[in-house]
Structure formats: structure tokens, C-alpha cells
CSV table of C-alpha atoms in Angstrom, one decimal:
chain,number,residue,atom,x,y,z
A,18,MET,CA,0.0,0.0,0.0
A,19,ASN,CA,2.8,2.4,0.9
A,20,ILE,CA,4.7,1.7,-2.2
A,21,LEU,CA,1.6,2.3,-4.4
A,22,LEU,CA,0.9,5.7,-2.6
A,23,PHE,CA,4.4,6.9,-3.1
A,24,GLU,CA,4.3,5.8,-6.8
A,25,ILE,CA,1.1,7.7,-7.3
A,26,ALA,CA,2.5,10.8,-5.7
A,27,LEU,CA,5.6,10.5,-7.9
A,28,PHE,CA,3.5,10.3,-11.0
A,29,PHE,CA,1.5,13.4,-10.0
A,30,TYR,CA,4.8,15.3,-9.4
A,31,PHE,CA,5.9,14.3,-12.9
A,32,LEU,CA,2.6,15.4,-14.4
A,33,SER,CA,2.6,18.7,-12.6
A,34,THR,CA,6.2,19.3,-13.7
A,35,VAL,CA,5.3,18.7,-17.4
A,36,GLY,CA,2.2,20.9,-17.0
A,37,TYR,CA,4.0,23.9,-15.4
A,38,ILE,CA,6.8,23.8,-18.0
A,39,ALA,CA,4.2,23.6,-20.8
A,40,SER,CA,2.3,26.5,-19.3
A,41,LEU,CA,5.5,28.6,-19.7
A,42,LEU,CA,6.1,27.5,-23.3
A,43,ILE,CA,2.5,28.1,-24.5
A,44,ARG,CA,1.7,30.9,-22.1
A,45,ARG,CA,-1.7,29.5,-20.9
A,46,VAL,CA,-2.9,30.3,-17.4
A,47,PHE,CA,-5.4,27.5,-17.6
A,48,VAL,CA,-2.6,24.9,-18.0
A,49,ALA,CA,-0.8,26.4,-14.9
A,50,LYS,CA,-4.0,26.2,-12.9
A,51,VAL,CA,-4.5,22.6,-13.8
A,52,SER,CA,-0.8,21.9,-12.9
A,53,THR,CA,-1.4,23.5,-9.5
A,54,TRP,CA,-4.3,21.1,-8.8
A,55,ILE,CA,-2.1,18.2,-10.0
A,56,LEU,CA,0.7,19.3,-7.6
A,57,PHE,CA,-1.9,19.6,-4.8
A,58,SER,CA,-2.9,16.0,-5.6
A,59,ALA,CA,0.7,14.9,-5.4
A,60,PHE,CA,1.1,16.7,-2.0
A,61,PHE,CA,-2.2,15.2,-0.7
A,62,VAL,CA,-1.2,11.6,-1.7
A,63,HIS,CA,2.3,12.1,-0.4
A,64,SER,CA,0.9,13.3,2.9
A,65,ILE,CA,-1.2,10.1,3.2
A,66,TYR,CA,2.0,8.1,2.4
A,67,ILE,CA,4.0,9.8,5.1
A,68,VAL,CA,1.2,9.2,7.7
A,69,PHE,CA,1.0,5.5,6.7
A,70,ARG,CA,4.8,5.1,6.7
A,71,TRP,CA,5.0,6.7,10.1
A,72,ALA,CA,2.3,4.4,11.5
A,73,GLU,CA,4.0,1.4,9.9
A,74,THR,CA,7.5,2.0,11.1
A,75,GLY,CA,6.8,3.7,14.4
A,76,TYR,CA,9.2,6.6,13.8
A,77,GLY,CA,9.1,9.9,11.9
A,78,PRO,CA,9.7,9.9,8.1
A,79,VAL,CA,13.3,11.3,8.4
A,80,ALA,CA,15.3,8.3,9.6
A,81,ASN,CA,17.8,8.3,6.7
A,82,THR,CA,18.9,10.6,3.8
A,83,TYR,CA,16.3,9.1,1.4
A,84,GLU,CA,13.4,9.6,3.7
A,85,SER,CA,14.7,13.1,4.4
A,86,LEU,CA,14.6,13.8,0.6
A,87,SER,CA,11.0,12.6,0.5
A,88,PHE,CA,10.1,14.9,3.4
A,89,VAL,CA,11.8,17.9,1.8
A,90,ALA,CA,9.9,17.2,-1.5
A,91,TRP,CA,6.7,17.1,0.5
A,92,SER,CA,7.6,20.2,2.5
A,93,ILE,CA,8.6,22.4,-0.4
A,94,SER,CA,5.4,21.4,-2.3
A,95,GLY,CA,3.2,22.3,0.6
A,96,VAL,CA,5.1,25.6,1.2
A,97,TYR,CA,4.7,26.6,-2.4
A,98,LEU,CA,1.0,25.7,-2.5
A,99,ALA,CA,0.4,27.9,0.6
A,100,PHE,CA,2.2,30.8,-1.0
A,101,GLN,CA,0.4,30.2,-4.3
A,102,LEU,CA,-2.9,30.7,-2.5
A,103,MET,CA,-1.7,33.9,-1.0
A,104,THR,CA,-0.1,35.5,-4.1
A,105,LYS,CA,-1.6,33.7,-7.1
A,106,THR,CA,1.9,33.4,-8.5
A,107,ARG,CA,2.0,30.2,-10.4
A,108,VAL,CA,5.2,30.6,-12.4
A,109,LEU,CA,7.3,29.5,-9.4
A,110,GLY,CA,5.6,26.1,-9.8
A,111,ALA,CA,7.7,25.6,-12.9
A,112,PHE,CA,10.8,25.5,-10.6
A,113,VAL,CA,9.3,24.0,-7.4
A,114,SER,CA,7.5,21.1,-9.1
A,115,PRO,CA,10.6,19.8,-10.9
A,116,LEU,CA,12.6,20.1,-7.7
A,117,ALA,CA,10.0,18.1,-5.8
A,118,PHE,CA,10.0,15.5,-8.5
A,119,ILE,CA,13.8,15.2,-8.5
A,120,LEU,CA,13.9,14.9,-4.7
A,121,ALA,CA,11.1,12.3,-4.8
A,122,ILE,CA,13.0,10.3,-7.5
A,123,GLY,CA,16.1,10.4,-5.2
A,124,ALA,CA,14.0,9.3,-2.3
A,125,SER,CA,12.6,6.4,-4.2
A,126,VAL,CA,16.0,4.7,-4.6
A,127,THR,CA,15.8,2.9,-1.2
A,128,LEU,CA,12.7,4.5,0.4
A,129,MET,CA,10.6,1.4,0.1
A,130,GLY,CA,12.9,-1.0,2.0
A,131,ASP,CA,12.8,-1.7,5.7
A,132,VAL,CA,14.9,0.9,7.5
A,133,SER,CA,16.1,0.4,11.1
A,134,MET,CA,15.9,3.3,13.3
A,135,PRO,CA,19.4,4.7,14.2
A,136,GLU,CA,20.1,4.6,17.9
A,137,ALA,CA,20.9,8.3,17.9
A,138,PHE,CA,17.4,9.1,16.5
A,139,LYS,CA,15.5,7.5,19.3
A,140,GLY,CA,13.9,10.2,21.4
A,141,PRO,CA,11.5,13.1,20.5
A,142,TRP,CA,14.2,15.9,20.2
A,143,ALA,CA,15.8,14.2,17.2
A,144,LEU,CA,12.6,14.1,15.3
A,145,VAL,CA,11.7,17.7,16.3
A,146,HIS,CA,15.1,18.9,15.3
A,147,ILE,CA,15.2,17.2,11.9
A,148,MET,CA,11.6,18.0,10.9
A,149,LEU,CA,11.7,21.7,11.9
A,150,SER,CA,15.1,22.1,10.2
A,151,LEU,CA,14.0,20.4,6.9
A,152,THR,CA,10.8,22.4,6.8
A,153,GLY,CA,12.8,25.6,7.3
A,154,GLU,CA,15.1,24.6,4.5
A,155,ALA,CA,12.1,24.1,2.2
A,156,LEU,CA,11.0,27.7,3.0
A,157,PHE,CA,14.6,28.9,2.3
A,158,ALA,CA,14.5,27.0,-1.0
A,159,LEU,CA,11.4,28.9,-2.0
A,160,ALA,CA,13.0,32.2,-0.9
A,161,PHE,CA,16.1,31.3,-3.0
A,162,LEU,CA,14.0,30.8,-6.1
A,163,ALA,CA,12.1,34.0,-5.5
A,164,GLY,CA,15.4,35.8,-5.0
A,165,LEU,CA,16.8,34.5,-8.2
A,166,MET,CA,13.6,35.5,-10.1
A,167,TYR,CA,13.8,38.9,-8.5
A,168,LEU,CA,17.3,39.6,-9.6
A,169,LEU,CA,16.5,38.4,-13.1
A,170,GLN,CA,13.3,40.5,-13.4
A,171,ASP,CA,15.1,43.5,-11.9
A,172,SER,CA,17.9,43.1,-14.4
A,173,LEU,CA,15.5,42.9,-17.4
A,174,ILE,CA,13.6,46.0,-16.2
A,175,ARG,CA,16.7,48.0,-15.6
A,176,LYS,CA,18.0,47.2,-19.1
A,177,LYS,CA,14.5,48.0,-20.5
A,178,ASN,CA,14.6,44.5,-22.0
A,179,VAL,CA,11.0,43.7,-21.2
A,180,HIS,CA,10.3,40.9,-23.6
A,181,SER,CA,7.9,38.0,-23.4
A,182,PHE,CA,9.9,36.1,-20.7
A,183,SER,CA,9.8,39.2,-18.4
A,184,ARG,CA,6.0,39.3,-18.7
A,185,ILE,CA,5.5,35.8,-17.4
A,186,LEU,CA,7.6,36.4,-14.3
A,187,PRO,CA,5.9,37.7,-11.2
A,188,SER,CA,6.1,41.4,-10.3
A,189,LEU,CA,9.1,42.6,-8.2
A,190,ARG,CA,6.7,43.4,-5.4
A,191,ASP,CA,5.3,39.8,-5.3
A,192,LEU,CA,8.7,38.2,-5.5
A,193,ASP,CA,10.1,40.4,-2.7
A,194,ARG,CA,7.0,39.5,-0.6
A,195,ILE,CA,7.5,35.8,-1.2
A,196,ASN,CA,11.2,36.1,-0.3
A,197,HIS,CA,10.5,38.0,2.9
A,198,ILE,CA,7.7,35.7,4.2
A,199,ALA,CA,9.6,32.6,3.3
A,200,VAL,CA,12.8,33.8,5.0
A,201,LEU,CA,11.0,35.0,8.1
A,202,TRP,CA,9.2,31.7,8.6
A,203,GLY,CA,12.2,29.6,7.6
A,204,PHE,CA,14.3,31.5,10.1
A,205,PHE,CA,11.8,30.9,12.8
A,206,LEU,CA,11.6,27.1,12.1
A,207,LEU,CA,15.4,26.7,11.7
A,208,THR,CA,16.0,28.6,15.0
A,209,PHE,CA,13.8,26.2,16.9
A,210,GLY,CA,15.2,23.3,15.0
A,211,ILE,CA,18.7,24.3,16.2
A,212,ILE,CA,17.5,24.7,19.8
A,213,ALA,CA,15.9,21.2,19.6
A,214,GLY,CA,19.2,19.9,18.0
A,215,SER,CA,21.3,21.4,20.9
A,216,ILE,CA,19.1,19.6,23.4
A,217,TRP,CA,19.4,16.4,21.4
A,218,ALA,CA,23.2,16.8,21.1
A,219,ARG,CA,23.5,17.1,24.8
A,220,THR,CA,21.7,13.7,25.3
A,221,VAL,CA,23.8,12.0,22.6
A,222,TRP,CA,27.3,13.6,22.9
A,223,GLY,CA,27.2,15.1,26.3
A,224,ASN,CA,27.2,18.8,25.3
A,225,GLN,CA,25.4,21.1,22.9
A,226,TRP,CA,28.3,22.2,20.7
A,227,GLN,CA,31.1,20.0,19.2
A,228,TRP,CA,32.6,22.3,16.5
A,229,ASP,CA,31.2,19.8,13.9
A,230,PRO,CA,31.5,20.9,10.3
A,231,LYS,CA,27.7,20.7,9.8
A,232,GLN,CA,27.1,22.7,13.0
A,233,ILE,CA,29.5,25.4,11.8
A,234,SER,CA,28.1,25.7,8.3
A,235,THR,CA,24.6,25.8,9.6
A,236,LEU,CA,25.5,28.5,12.1
A,237,ALA,CA,27.1,30.5,9.2
A,238,ALA,CA,23.8,30.3,7.2
A,239,TRP,CA,21.7,31.1,10.3
A,240,LEU,CA,23.8,34.2,11.0
A,241,ILE,CA,23.2,35.5,7.4
A,242,TYR,CA,19.5,34.8,7.7
A,243,ALA,CA,19.4,36.5,11.1
A,244,LEU,CA,21.1,39.6,9.5
A,245,LEU,CA,18.6,39.6,6.7
A,246,VAL,CA,15.6,39.3,9.0
A,247,HIS,CA,17.0,42.1,11.2
A,248,GLN,CA,17.7,44.4,8.3
A,249,ARG,CA,14.3,43.8,6.7
A,250,ILE,CA,12.4,44.5,10.0
A,251,ALA,CA,14.6,47.2,11.6
A,252,ILE,CA,15.8,49.1,8.6
A,253,GLY,CA,13.3,48.1,5.9
A,254,TRP,CA,15.6,46.4,3.5
A,255,LYS,CA,13.9,45.3,0.3
A,256,GLY,CA,14.8,44.3,-3.2
A,257,ARG,CA,18.2,43.3,-4.5
A,258,LYS,CA,20.1,43.3,-1.2
A,259,ALA,CA,17.6,41.0,0.4
A,260,ALA,CA,17.4,38.7,-2.7
A,261,PHE,CA,21.2,38.4,-2.9
A,262,LEU,CA,21.6,37.6,0.8
A,263,SER,CA,18.9,34.9,0.7
A,264,ILE,CA,20.7,33.3,-2.3
A,265,ILE,CA,24.1,33.3,-0.5
A,266,ALA,CA,22.6,31.9,2.7
A,267,PHE,CA,20.8,29.1,0.9
A,268,VAL,CA,24.0,28.1,-1.0
A,269,ILE,CA,25.7,27.7,2.4
A,270,LEU,CA,22.7,25.8,3.7
A,271,LEU,CA,22.6,23.5,0.6
A,272,PHE,CA,26.3,22.8,1.2
A,273,THR,CA,25.5,21.9,4.8
A,274,PHE,CA,22.8,19.4,3.7
A,275,VAL,CA,24.7,17.8,0.8
A,276,GLY,CA,28.4,18.8,0.7
A,277,VAL,CA,29.5,18.5,4.3
A,278,ASN,CA,29.0,14.7,4.5
A,279,VAL,CA,30.9,14.3,1.2
A,280,PHE,CA,34.0,16.4,2.1
A,281,PHE,CA,34.2,16.3,5.9
A,282,VAL,CA,34.0,13.9,8.7
A,283,THR,CA,30.9,14.8,10.7
A,284,LEU,CA,29.1,13.6,13.7
A,285,HIS,CA,25.9,13.9,11.7
A,286,ASP,CA,27.0,11.1,9.3
A,287,PHE,CA,24.6,8.5,10.7
A,288,MET,CA,22.0,8.6,8.0
């Protein structure tokens, strides 16, 4: 049953990806609307899969790298759909849906097999830490995409090169709003994820901080996001500065999630 649910969700992710890309090529809003409903179907079925998987295994759906990829695919889809309801900006779906599909493909490699729960994951703080952090990263991914689009749209407008591609992009105001809200909520979730992680680390390793490469790179990204949130709220930063900082911070965060385990020895290498 679980395998079938995940395969259905994967198929819907694929259909929504094709639909969103087609909507850009033929410039039809109706196709984008249909693709949004298909993505919602993928998210809904994926949600049922996660609940069933959780009930079957007895632990949260983040016990290994592949389950984490599945959770991020689910999170970023849900985050995008929530923003789409608020802003009616569907063009981001042409980037979010393929990303969710690729993550789900990666998760499908070994997701279906039996997975034993790592000893370090036993306990509530591990689950809280990982799920909050991954959901925060999904929000930061959306902020990253909005930031890239903002810089592109801003560049086209400044060069007075407003051609057909510029017209299909969201307005600078909408992109800045998406970037701001996604960074704000992502920072909130990552902060509490880090706090939960420090409590978990104390129970596993005896103290909250070990100068682990993953801790250091996460802290670097967190500080940049903290600066961005402060400057937006206290000074009123908008536009290119905010977009650029959100891109830099996400690149560091992406390296934390993917690159640290490849290039460094880390205490977090138990997935």
C-alpha cells in the first residue's frame, strides 16, 4: 500500500512538472491552474503516504537521507502551494515542481525498503530537530527561487529589456514579498530546529556544541538569515540586497545538507 501511494505521488509530481513547463512555453494560465491542482494531488497523496509510513515503522519519516529527501519534497510542495494561495503566483511552480519531482526520485531509490531506526534518532528531540530544520530549509529554497527571479526580473527591467519572458515572471513586489515571508518563517523554524538539536546533542554527545562541520556551516547560514531578518524588519531592506543575501545563505545551507557529508568527517553522518 505504501509503495503504491508513493508511486502515485511521484506520478503526480511528474505530471505537474510537465504541465508547469508547458504553461510557460505556450503561455496559458489554464494549464498552470491545472498543474497546480495536480501538484496539490501529489502533495495530498504524499501526505497520506507519510502518515502511513510513520504508523507502519513507528518513527518519523526522516530516519535516513532518502526519507529526508522525501520529506523535503513534500515540504517544499506544501510551502509553495500555501504561497500560491496567498499570491496567485504560479510561475514558481515551474521550478518547485521539478525540484520536488527530482527529490522524490532520489528518495525512491531505497525508500521502500525496511529501515532500522538509528540509535541516535531515538527520542523526541531528534525528530523535532530534523523535521523543523528540513521544513525551514524548504522555505529557504522557496526564498532562494524568489530571490533568483527577483534579480532576473530587476535586471531585465533596468536594461529596459521587457520581452515575453519578463512578462511571465511575477512582479518585483510579489517576488520580494514571497522572499520576505519565506525567509521569516524559515528562520523561525530553523532557529527552533537548532534549539531542539542542541538539546538532542547534549543527550547523545554530552554537550550542545562540538565544532562539527555541519554545525559550523549551519551557524554561518543562520547568521546570514538573522542579519537579513533584522535588516528587513529594523531598517526596511527590500529588493536586490535581500534577494542576494537569501541566495548566499541558501547556497551555504545547501552545502550543509549535501556537501558536508561528502567532504568532511561529521558527527551527523549516521544517515
